[in-house]
């Protein structure tokens, strides 16, 4: 143990002791000497806030006393011997209020709470700045994958143009298995539940809410503009079918749930920000296409650095705790030298573009009558709204003696495509528009 570590202690309050909290406590105990040497002070757990102090949480095996447990989180946060608050309890309240109390008392905060940050980053960052304290949240986006710090620090002198990624392991597991096994969404979802990849209520994952929160955080940092979850256009994967998966393969693509944060210049020459989450076709040659199972990856394009990719375990107790510990060490080092980490940067204040203005390519699948003139009628609807068709494929006859028509477009505004789809639904030669997906990761 170093001399400086012997001379000083830094108190840590741990809010929550679920899967991640338990791993954080374990690392703090098992790696105490190494952490002290790295920080220049001993990191000491002052207390652990939980809802039920009577529950067996394995403290004895960790070498911790049960007396550390408390159900009074507010009192723990306010203690004079606490320097850093680590929040891994989740939820919005009382978590937000506890973090604000911590800042008011001059404590630094480390959190993994994506939903809270996506809604209240501005308020929390302002409170941290007022207190001259740190707010760290690397674990909020992609588990062990370092994404936040590279965007905040490594690329601080560059201009980030695009951040796109697979940031939800549950949906990636489902889509990867649908592609590999050719099974329906419902079948693979049930398997994901049995294996522990999907929650009993998977709505937050499969409907894109989890990814949207992460997209809001990434866009806010990348483009120096505060973006909330409600600003993110969101679509889930529940409508993706086995037929879509097979059609994607025919176009040398796979389907992934993407979180896309993009800075672009509109027709009037003004810069705008788009943040969106939806299932999309991705060419198999794109780096994100090979990210399978429950893994995550984030792809970044910057003006000078070019293309960068970050890949790894996006969830789980130990991987997430690793990211939390990285933040805790950074916050502790700042305490030792009376310094501060990166502060919230929202100077750009770029407007958020509605989804209707976003340009991208599309995959449109429809059931049509199998007779002459159908393709011409369909093509006219695309042409009437200036949506250029790239590729047309007719698949095998459907059971009702019709045909399945699959169309890929060139880039077009989302509003124009939406209008085209509505017009197609009203054509007497179109039985149904069965799928509409975007195509991302191409240059045309």
mmCIF file of C-alpha atoms in Angstrom, residues 75-314:
data_model
loop_
_atom_site.group_PDB
_atom_site.id
_atom_site.type_symbol
_atom_site.label_atom_id
_atom_site.label_comp_id
_atom_site.label_asym_id
_atom_site.label_seq_id
_atom_site.Cartn_x
_atom_site.Cartn_y
_atom_site.Cartn_z
ATOM 1 C CA UNK A 75 -29.044 9.704 5.520
ATOM 2 C CA UNK A 76 -26.259 7.640 3.942
ATOM 3 C CA UNK A 77 -25.820 10.093 1.086
ATOM 4 C CA UNK A 78 -25.576 12.999 3.516
ATOM 5 C CA UNK A 79 -22.954 11.495 5.819
ATOM 6 C CA UNK A 80 -19.804 13.563 6.296
ATOM 7 C CA UNK A 81 -17.560 10.516 5.806
ATOM 8 C CA UNK A 82 -18.970 9.810 2.328
ATOM 9 C CA UNK A 83 -17.085 11.335 -0.605
ATOM 10 C CA UNK A 84 -18.502 9.437 -3.601
ATOM 11 C CA UNK A 85 -21.966 8.000 -4.178
ATOM 12 C CA UNK A 86 -22.274 4.975 -6.478
ATOM 13 C CA UNK A 87 -25.854 4.582 -7.715
ATOM 14 C CA UNK A 88 -26.839 1.170 -9.096
ATOM 15 C CA UNK A 89 -30.396 0.942 -7.733
ATOM 16 C CA UNK A 90 -32.115 2.138 -10.905
ATOM 17 C CA UNK A 91 -35.451 3.872 -11.364
ATOM 18 C CA UNK A 92 -36.264 7.566 -11.488
ATOM 19 C CA UNK A 93 -37.361 8.316 -7.930
ATOM 20 C CA UNK A 94 -36.080 8.408 -5.270
ATOM 21 C CA UNK A 95 -32.860 8.016 -7.273
ATOM 22 C CA UNK A 96 -32.946 11.477 -8.828
ATOM 23 C CA UNK A 97 -33.583 13.169 -5.496
ATOM 24 C CA UNK A 98 -30.800 11.173 -3.843
ATOM 25 C CA UNK A 99 -28.325 12.193 -6.523
ATOM 26 C CA UNK A 100 -29.330 15.847 -6.193
ATOM 27 C CA UNK A 101 -28.864 15.579 -2.431
ATOM 28 C CA UNK A 102 -25.426 14.066 -2.984
ATOM 29 C CA UNK A 103 -24.386 16.955 -5.205
ATOM 30 C CA UNK A 104 -25.781 19.498 -2.749
ATOM 31 C CA UNK A 105 -23.560 17.939 -0.096
ATOM 32 C CA UNK A 106 -20.527 18.132 -2.404
ATOM 33 C CA UNK A 107 -20.323 14.425 -3.221
ATOM 34 C CA UNK A 108 -19.365 13.084 -6.622
ATOM 35 C CA UNK A 109 -21.742 10.572 -8.221
ATOM 36 C CA UNK A 110 -21.175 7.480 -10.353
ATOM 37 C CA UNK A 111 -24.306 6.003 -11.929
ATOM 38 C CA UNK A 112 -25.372 3.309 -14.388
ATOM 39 C CA UNK A 113 -28.915 4.666 -14.665
ATOM 40 C CA UNK A 114 -29.648 5.193 -18.358
ATOM 41 C CA UNK A 115 -33.357 5.955 -17.969
ATOM 42 C CA UNK A 116 -32.676 8.687 -15.419
ATOM 43 C CA UNK A 117 -29.869 10.236 -17.441
ATOM 44 C CA UNK A 118 -31.893 10.218 -20.646
ATOM 45 C CA UNK A 119 -34.515 12.383 -18.939
ATOM 46 C CA UNK A 120 -32.584 14.454 -16.395
ATOM 47 C CA UNK A 121 -29.004 14.790 -17.648
ATOM 48 C CA UNK A 122 -29.303 18.571 -17.771
ATOM 49 C CA UNK A 123 -30.601 18.926 -14.228
ATOM 50 C CA UNK A 124 -28.038 16.504 -12.817
ATOM 51 C CA UNK A 125 -25.156 18.058 -14.749
ATOM 52 C CA UNK A 126 -26.148 21.539 -13.574
ATOM 53 C CA UNK A 127 -26.271 20.328 -9.971
ATOM 54 C CA UNK A 128 -22.842 18.701 -10.331
ATOM 55 C CA UNK A 129 -21.380 21.884 -11.828
ATOM 56 C CA UNK A 130 -22.836 24.040 -9.058
ATOM 57 C CA UNK A 131 -21.296 21.741 -6.442
ATOM 58 C CA UNK A 132 -18.008 21.473 -8.369
ATOM 59 C CA UNK A 133 -18.459 17.702 -8.192
ATOM 60 C CA UNK A 134 -18.199 14.912 -10.747
ATOM 61 C CA UNK A 135 -20.976 13.044 -12.550
ATOM 62 C CA UNK A 136 -19.747 9.873 -14.257
ATOM 63 C CA UNK A 137 -21.939 7.408 -16.171
ATOM 64 C CA UNK A 138 -19.866 5.158 -18.440
ATOM 65 C CA UNK A 139 -21.897 2.093 -17.426
ATOM 66 C CA UNK A 140 -25.192 3.660 -18.519
ATOM 67 C CA UNK A 141 -24.815 2.924 -22.234
ATOM 68 C CA UNK A 142 -23.010 -0.282 -23.147
ATOM 69 C CA UNK A 143 -21.838 -2.152 -20.076
ATOM 70 C CA UNK A 144 -18.090 -2.708 -20.092
ATOM 71 C CA UNK A 145 -17.596 -1.075 -23.498
ATOM 72 C CA UNK A 146 -15.800 2.291 -23.128
ATOM 73 C CA UNK A 147 -17.895 4.686 -25.195
ATOM 74 C CA UNK A 148 -18.726 7.693 -23.050
ATOM 75 C CA UNK A 149 -15.144 8.539 -22.125
ATOM 76 C CA UNK A 150 -13.830 8.345 -25.718
ATOM 77 C CA UNK A 151 -16.617 10.672 -26.862
ATOM 78 C CA UNK A 152 -16.074 13.097 -23.978
ATOM 79 C CA UNK A 153 -12.282 13.052 -23.916
ATOM 80 C CA UNK A 154 -10.485 11.222 -26.732
ATOM 81 C CA UNK A 155 -12.598 12.914 -29.420
ATOM 82 C CA UNK A 156 -13.005 16.226 -27.586
ATOM 83 C CA UNK A 157 -10.915 18.004 -30.226
ATOM 84 C CA UNK A 158 -12.685 16.374 -33.172
ATOM 85 C CA UNK A 159 -16.139 16.722 -34.728
ATOM 86 C CA UNK A 160 -18.282 13.594 -34.348
ATOM 87 C CA UNK A 161 -20.673 13.124 -37.269
ATOM 88 C CA UNK A 162 -22.284 9.764 -36.509
ATOM 89 C CA UNK A 163 -22.709 7.356 -33.618
ATOM 90 C CA UNK A 164 -24.517 4.140 -34.535
ATOM 91 C CA UNK A 165 -24.677 0.996 -32.536
ATOM 92 C CA UNK A 166 -26.205 -2.177 -31.227
ATOM 93 C CA UNK A 167 -26.803 -1.196 -27.604
ATOM 94 C CA UNK A 168 -29.358 -3.756 -26.436
ATOM 95 C CA UNK A 169 -28.225 -7.347 -25.933
ATOM 96 C CA UNK A 170 -31.710 -8.862 -25.671
ATOM 97 C CA UNK A 171 -32.855 -7.706 -29.095
ATOM 98 C CA UNK A 172 -29.543 -8.585 -30.676
ATOM 99 C CA UNK A 173 -29.789 -12.102 -29.249
ATOM 100 C CA UNK A 174 -33.307 -12.453 -30.658
ATOM 101 C CA UNK A 175 -32.493 -11.133 -34.144
ATOM 102 C CA UNK A 176 -29.240 -13.115 -34.334
ATOM 103 C CA UNK A 177 -31.050 -16.339 -33.476
ATOM 104 C CA UNK A 178 -33.880 -15.616 -35.902
ATOM 105 C CA UNK A 179 -31.253 -15.244 -38.640
ATOM 106 C CA UNK A 180 -29.341 -18.360 -37.620
ATOM 107 C CA UNK A 181 -32.267 -20.713 -36.989
ATOM 108 C CA UNK A 182 -34.944 -19.287 -39.281
ATOM 109 C CA UNK A 183 -37.437 -19.256 -36.409
ATOM 110 C CA UNK A 184 -40.260 -16.796 -35.729
ATOM 111 C CA UNK A 185 -39.881 -13.861 -33.344
ATOM 112 C CA UNK A 186 -42.205 -15.344 -30.696
ATOM 113 C CA UNK A 187 -40.260 -18.631 -30.621
ATOM 114 C CA UNK A 188 -36.884 -16.958 -30.157
ATOM 115 C CA UNK A 189 -38.275 -14.511 -27.578
ATOM 116 C CA UNK A 190 -39.465 -17.467 -25.486
ATOM 117 C CA UNK A 191 -36.002 -19.034 -25.729
ATOM 118 C CA UNK A 192 -34.383 -15.738 -24.697
ATOM 119 C CA UNK A 193 -36.602 -15.731 -21.620
ATOM 120 C CA UNK A 194 -35.638 -19.283 -20.688
ATOM 121 C CA UNK A 195 -31.934 -18.474 -21.018
ATOM 122 C CA UNK A 196 -32.209 -15.292 -18.967
ATOM 123 C CA UNK A 197 -31.536 -12.879 -21.834
ATOM 124 C CA UNK A 198 -35.057 -11.441 -21.726
ATOM 125 C CA UNK A 199 -36.955 -10.116 -18.717
ATOM 126 C CA UNK A 200 -40.361 -11.497 -17.732
ATOM 127 C CA UNK A 201 -41.721 -8.276 -19.243
ATOM 128 C CA UNK A 202 -39.408 -7.622 -22.218
ATOM 129 C CA UNK A 203 -41.202 -4.450 -23.372
ATOM 130 C CA UNK A 204 -38.373 -2.036 -22.547
ATOM 131 C CA UNK A 205 -36.004 -4.072 -24.696
ATOM 132 C CA UNK A 206 -38.079 -5.325 -27.626
ATOM 133 C CA UNK A 207 -39.980 -2.052 -28.113
ATOM 134 C CA UNK A 208 -36.752 -0.034 -28.158
ATOM 135 C CA UNK A 209 -37.186 2.009 -24.959
ATOM 136 C CA UNK A 210 -33.879 0.839 -23.491
ATOM 137 C CA UNK A 211 -31.995 1.626 -26.698
ATOM 138 C CA UNK A 212 -33.733 5.012 -26.998
ATOM 139 C CA UNK A 213 -32.495 6.060 -23.550
ATOM 140 C CA UNK A 214 -28.964 5.128 -24.555
ATOM 141 C CA UNK A 215 -29.307 6.947 -27.896
ATOM 142 C CA UNK A 216 -30.337 10.109 -26.051
ATOM 143 C CA UNK A 217 -27.219 9.934 -23.881
ATOM 144 C CA UNK A 218 -24.902 9.266 -26.831
ATOM 145 C CA UNK A 219 -26.389 12.049 -28.950
ATOM 146 C CA UNK A 220 -26.149 14.537 -26.084
ATOM 147 C CA UNK A 221 -22.443 13.860 -25.627
ATOM 148 C CA UNK A 222 -21.468 13.474 -29.277
ATOM 149 C CA UNK A 223 -23.176 16.637 -30.495
ATOM 150 C CA UNK A 224 -22.965 18.899 -27.418
ATOM 151 C CA UNK A 225 -26.744 19.168 -27.424
ATOM 152 C CA UNK A 226 -29.097 17.982 -24.729
ATOM 153 C CA UNK A 227 -31.248 15.214 -26.163
ATOM 154 C CA UNK A 228 -33.942 13.473 -24.127
ATOM 155 C CA UNK A 229 -35.485 10.047 -24.649
ATOM 156 C CA UNK A 230 -38.669 11.670 -25.950
ATOM 157 C CA UNK A 231 -36.596 13.288 -28.727
ATOM 158 C CA UNK A 232 -35.587 9.864 -30.030
ATOM 159 C CA UNK A 233 -37.726 8.277 -32.744
ATOM 160 C CA UNK A 234 -38.346 4.732 -31.546
ATOM 161 C CA UNK A 235 -39.502 1.490 -33.178
ATOM 162 C CA UNK A 236 -39.136 -2.025 -31.777
ATOM 163 C CA UNK A 237 -38.481 -5.441 -33.287
ATOM 164 C CA UNK A 238 -41.843 -7.111 -32.636
ATOM 165 C CA UNK A 239 -42.884 -6.691 -36.271
ATOM 166 C CA UNK A 240 -39.772 -8.304 -37.757
ATOM 167 C CA UNK A 241 -40.684 -11.612 -39.380
ATOM 168 C CA UNK A 242 -38.791 -14.672 -40.545
ATOM 169 C CA UNK A 243 -39.671 -13.603 -44.096
ATOM 170 C CA UNK A 244 -37.915 -10.259 -43.493
ATOM 171 C CA UNK A 245 -34.833 -12.088 -42.230
ATOM 172 C CA UNK A 246 -34.745 -14.267 -45.360
ATOM 173 C CA UNK A 247 -35.311 -11.283 -47.635
ATOM 174 C CA UNK A 248 -32.446 -9.438 -45.953
ATOM 175 C CA UNK A 249 -30.150 -12.398 -46.631
ATOM 176 C CA UNK A 250 -31.087 -12.237 -50.310
ATOM 177 C CA UNK A 251 -29.803 -8.644 -50.327
ATOM 178 C CA UNK A 252 -26.583 -9.669 -48.509
ATOM 179 C CA UNK A 253 -27.837 -8.001 -45.349
ATOM 180 C CA UNK A 254 -28.803 -8.880 -41.802
ATOM 181 C CA UNK A 255 -31.303 -7.142 -39.525
ATOM 182 C CA UNK A 256 -30.210 -5.361 -36.342
ATOM 183 C CA UNK A 257 -31.902 -3.017 -33.887
ATOM 184 C CA UNK A 258 -29.811 0.131 -34.313
ATOM 185 C CA UNK A 259 -29.475 3.262 -32.237
ATOM 186 C CA UNK A 260 -28.429 5.992 -34.656
ATOM 187 C CA UNK A 261 -27.300 9.476 -33.633
ATOM 188 C CA UNK A 262 -26.426 11.683 -36.577
ATOM 189 C CA UNK A 263 -25.454 15.285 -37.207
ATOM 190 C CA UNK A 264 -26.359 16.553 -40.665
ATOM 191 C CA UNK A 265 -26.892 19.747 -42.629
ATOM 192 C CA UNK A 266 -30.432 20.402 -43.820
ATOM 193 C CA UNK A 267 -31.609 21.946 -47.101
ATOM 194 C CA UNK A 268 -31.238 25.458 -45.656
ATOM 195 C CA UNK A 269 -27.629 24.813 -44.632
ATOM 196 C CA UNK A 270 -28.322 24.545 -40.898
ATOM 197 C CA UNK A 271 -26.884 21.761 -38.745
ATOM 198 C CA UNK A 272 -29.372 19.472 -37.063
ATOM 199 C CA UNK A 273 -29.322 16.336 -34.925
ATOM 200 C CA UNK A 274 -31.241 13.120 -35.487
ATOM 201 C CA UNK A 275 -31.555 10.411 -32.842
ATOM 202 C CA UNK A 276 -33.503 7.296 -33.723
ATOM 203 C CA UNK A 277 -33.903 3.611 -32.853
ATOM 204 C CA UNK A 278 -35.350 1.007 -35.195
ATOM 205 C CA UNK A 279 -34.682 -2.389 -36.774
ATOM 206 C CA UNK A 280 -32.752 -1.973 -40.013
ATOM 207 C CA UNK A 281 -31.104 -3.972 -42.745
ATOM 208 C CA UNK A 282 -27.308 -3.792 -42.409
ATOM 209 C CA UNK A 283 -24.981 -5.018 -45.199
ATOM 210 C CA UNK A 284 -23.012 -8.072 -44.111
ATOM 211 C CA UNK A 285 -19.772 -6.238 -44.931
ATOM 212 C CA UNK A 286 -20.527 -3.534 -42.358
ATOM 213 C CA UNK A 287 -18.714 -4.026 -39.004
ATOM 214 C CA UNK A 288 -21.986 -3.999 -37.038
ATOM 215 C CA UNK A 289 -23.402 -6.901 -39.056
ATOM 216 C CA UNK A 290 -21.049 -9.397 -37.407
ATOM 217 C CA UNK A 291 -22.062 -8.465 -33.848
ATOM 218 C CA UNK A 292 -24.113 -11.473 -32.747
ATOM 219 C CA UNK A 293 -25.708 -12.859 -29.611
ATOM 220 C CA UNK A 294 -26.012 -10.594 -26.586
ATOM 221 C CA UNK A 295 -22.959 -8.522 -27.506
ATOM 222 C CA UNK A 296 -23.030 -4.779 -28.124
ATOM 223 C CA UNK A 297 -21.004 -2.530 -30.411
ATOM 224 C CA UNK A 298 -20.873 1.184 -31.099
ATOM 225 C CA UNK A 299 -19.626 2.586 -34.408
ATOM 226 C CA UNK A 300 -18.376 6.191 -34.518
ATOM 227 C CA UNK A 301 -17.501 8.430 -37.451
ATOM 228 C CA UNK A 302 -15.542 11.607 -36.748
ATOM 229 C CA UNK A 303 -14.273 14.262 -39.125
ATOM 230 C CA UNK A 304 -10.582 13.647 -38.451
ATOM 231 C CA UNK A 305 -10.382 10.339 -36.592
ATOM 232 C CA UNK A 306 -12.439 8.592 -39.244
ATOM 233 C CA UNK A 307 -14.233 5.361 -38.356
ATOM 234 C CA UNK A 308 -13.922 3.797 -34.920
ATOM 235 C CA UNK A 309 -15.678 0.795 -33.382
ATOM 236 C CA UNK A 310 -16.105 -0.301 -29.779
ATOM 237 C CA UNK A 311 -17.201 -3.885 -29.114
ATOM 238 C CA UNK A 312 -17.822 -6.086 -26.100
ATOM 239 C CA UNK A 313 -20.220 -7.296 -23.424
ATOM 240 C CA UNK A 314 -23.011 -4.760 -23.144
#
